[in-house]
Short mmCIF file of C-alpha atoms in Angstrom, two decimals:
data_model
loop_
_atom_site.label_atom_id
_atom_site.label_comp_id
_atom_site.label_asym_id
_atom_site.label_seq_id
_atom_site.Cartn_x
_atom_site.Cartn_y
_atom_site.Cartn_z
CA MET G 1 0.21 -0.13 0.00
CA ASP G 2 1.46 3.16 -1.12
CA ASP G 3 1.51 6.69 0.81
CA ASP G 4 -0.80 8.21 -0.75
CA VAL G 5 -3.56 4.98 -0.08
CA ARG G 6 -2.50 5.94 3.38
CA GLU G 7 -2.75 9.29 3.48
CA ARG G 8 -7.01 8.82 1.81
CA LEU G 9 -7.41 6.37 4.74
CA GLU G 10 -6.14 8.58 7.81
CA PRO G 11 -9.54 10.09 7.54
CA LEU G 12 -12.08 7.64 7.41
CA PRO G 13 -14.24 5.51 9.83
CA PRO G 14 -12.74 2.24 11.62
CA SER G 15 -15.40 0.34 9.15
CA ALA G 16 -14.06 1.94 6.02
CA LYS G 17 -10.33 1.33 6.51
CA LEU G 18 -11.83 -2.19 7.41
CA VAL G 19 -13.23 -2.57 4.55
CA TYR G 20 -10.91 -1.24 2.32
CA TYR G 21 -8.22 -3.95 3.68
CA VAL G 22 -10.00 -6.54 3.96
CA LEU G 23 -10.57 -5.39 -0.33
CA ASP G 24 -6.99 -4.93 -0.83
CA ALA G 25 -5.69 -8.54 0.78
CA GLU G 26 -8.85 -10.48 -0.38
CA GLY G 27 -9.97 -9.15 -3.48
CA ARG G 28 -13.41 -8.06 -5.17
CA PHE G 29 -16.14 -8.55 -2.94
CA ASP G 30 -19.81 -7.21 -3.06
CA GLN G 31 -21.21 -5.92 -0.13
CA THR G 32 -23.10 -9.26 1.84
CA GLY G 33 -19.89 -11.10 1.46
CA LEU G 34 -17.75 -7.94 2.57
CA ALA G 35 -20.40 -7.68 5.56
CA GLU G 36 -19.70 -11.82 6.56
CA GLU G 37 -15.87 -11.05 5.67
CA THR G 38 -15.74 -8.06 7.94
CA ARG G 39 -18.60 -9.43 10.65
CA LEU G 40 -20.21 -5.96 10.10
CA SER G 41 -24.09 -5.58 9.23
CA THR G 42 -24.47 -4.98 5.64
CA ARG G 43 -25.71 -1.19 6.28
CA THR G 44 -22.12 -0.19 8.30
CA VAL G 45 -20.46 -1.77 4.27
CA ARG G 46 -22.58 0.03 2.66
CA PHE G 47 -21.97 4.08 4.27
CA ALA G 48 -17.56 2.11 4.63
CA ILE G 49 -18.14 2.09 0.57
CA GLU G 50 -19.68 4.90 0.39
CA LYS G 51 -16.67 6.34 2.06
CA LEU G 52 -14.54 5.26 0.32
CA ALA G 53 -15.54 5.99 -3.14
CA ASP G 54 -15.52 9.42 -2.59
CA ALA G 55 -12.09 9.16 -1.59
CA ASP G 56 -11.15 7.37 -4.59
CA LEU G 57 -9.95 4.07 -3.16
CA VAL G 58 -12.73 1.77 -4.58
CA GLU G 59 -13.90 0.73 -7.70
CA GLU G 60 -17.33 -1.07 -8.35
CA GLY G 61 -18.04 -2.88 -11.55
CA PHE G 62 -20.64 -5.70 -12.32
CA CYS G 63 -21.01 -8.85 -10.68
CA PRO G 64 -20.41 -11.35 -13.94
CA THR G 65 -22.88 -13.82 -12.14
CA ASP G 66 -25.73 -11.82 -11.32
CA ALA G 67 -26.03 -7.97 -12.60
CA ARG G 68 -28.10 -6.58 -10.13
CA ARG G 69 -25.45 -6.88 -7.94
CA SER G 70 -22.26 -4.45 -7.83
CA VAL G 71 -18.94 -5.83 -6.70
CA TYR G 72 -15.72 -3.97 -5.85
CA GLU G 73 -12.46 -3.62 -6.05
CA PRO G 74 -9.40 -1.53 -4.20
CA ALA G 75 -9.05 1.75 -7.36
CA ASP G 76 -5.03 0.54 -7.42
CA ALA G 77 -6.57 -2.88 -8.57
CA VAL G 78 -8.05 -1.80 -11.19
CA ASP G 79 -5.74 1.03 -12.14
CA ALA G 80 -2.91 -1.96 -12.47
CA GLU G 81 -5.58 -4.07 -14.47
CA SER G 82 -6.10 -2.08 -17.36
CA ALA G 83 -2.41 -0.21 -16.66
CA PRO G 84 0.01 -1.20 -20.03
CA GLY G 85 2.52 -3.87 -19.38
CA PRO G 86 5.79 -3.85 -20.33
CA ALA G 87 6.42 -4.15 -23.81
CA PRO G 88 7.92 -7.43 -25.02
CA SER G 89 11.28 -7.64 -26.10
CA ALA G 90 11.93 -8.97 -29.11
CA VAL G 91 13.61 -12.36 -29.09
CA VAL G 92 16.38 -13.24 -32.04
CA ALA G 93 16.86 -16.85 -32.27
CA GLU G 94 20.84 -17.66 -32.80
CA ASP G 95 21.87 -20.14 -35.56
#
């Protein structure tokens, strides 16, 4: 976790920090899964996600198995997936 993320997490409530740490460690979750994993109420998870989204720390996506549900993951994970990878190096065959 970089310093920018730590700075944006600092003013947030403990519930938002817990939700972020779970998302960062475990990956993508929906609200129900986050509530089960963190043992927070779904209302508290919803509040935490709103705070994290306001701080640009989480991204919302669609659940691949149920389009009515949203899934959440850390914004830096989304950025890393969409960032171009290193350019492939040319391989020179020797005869």
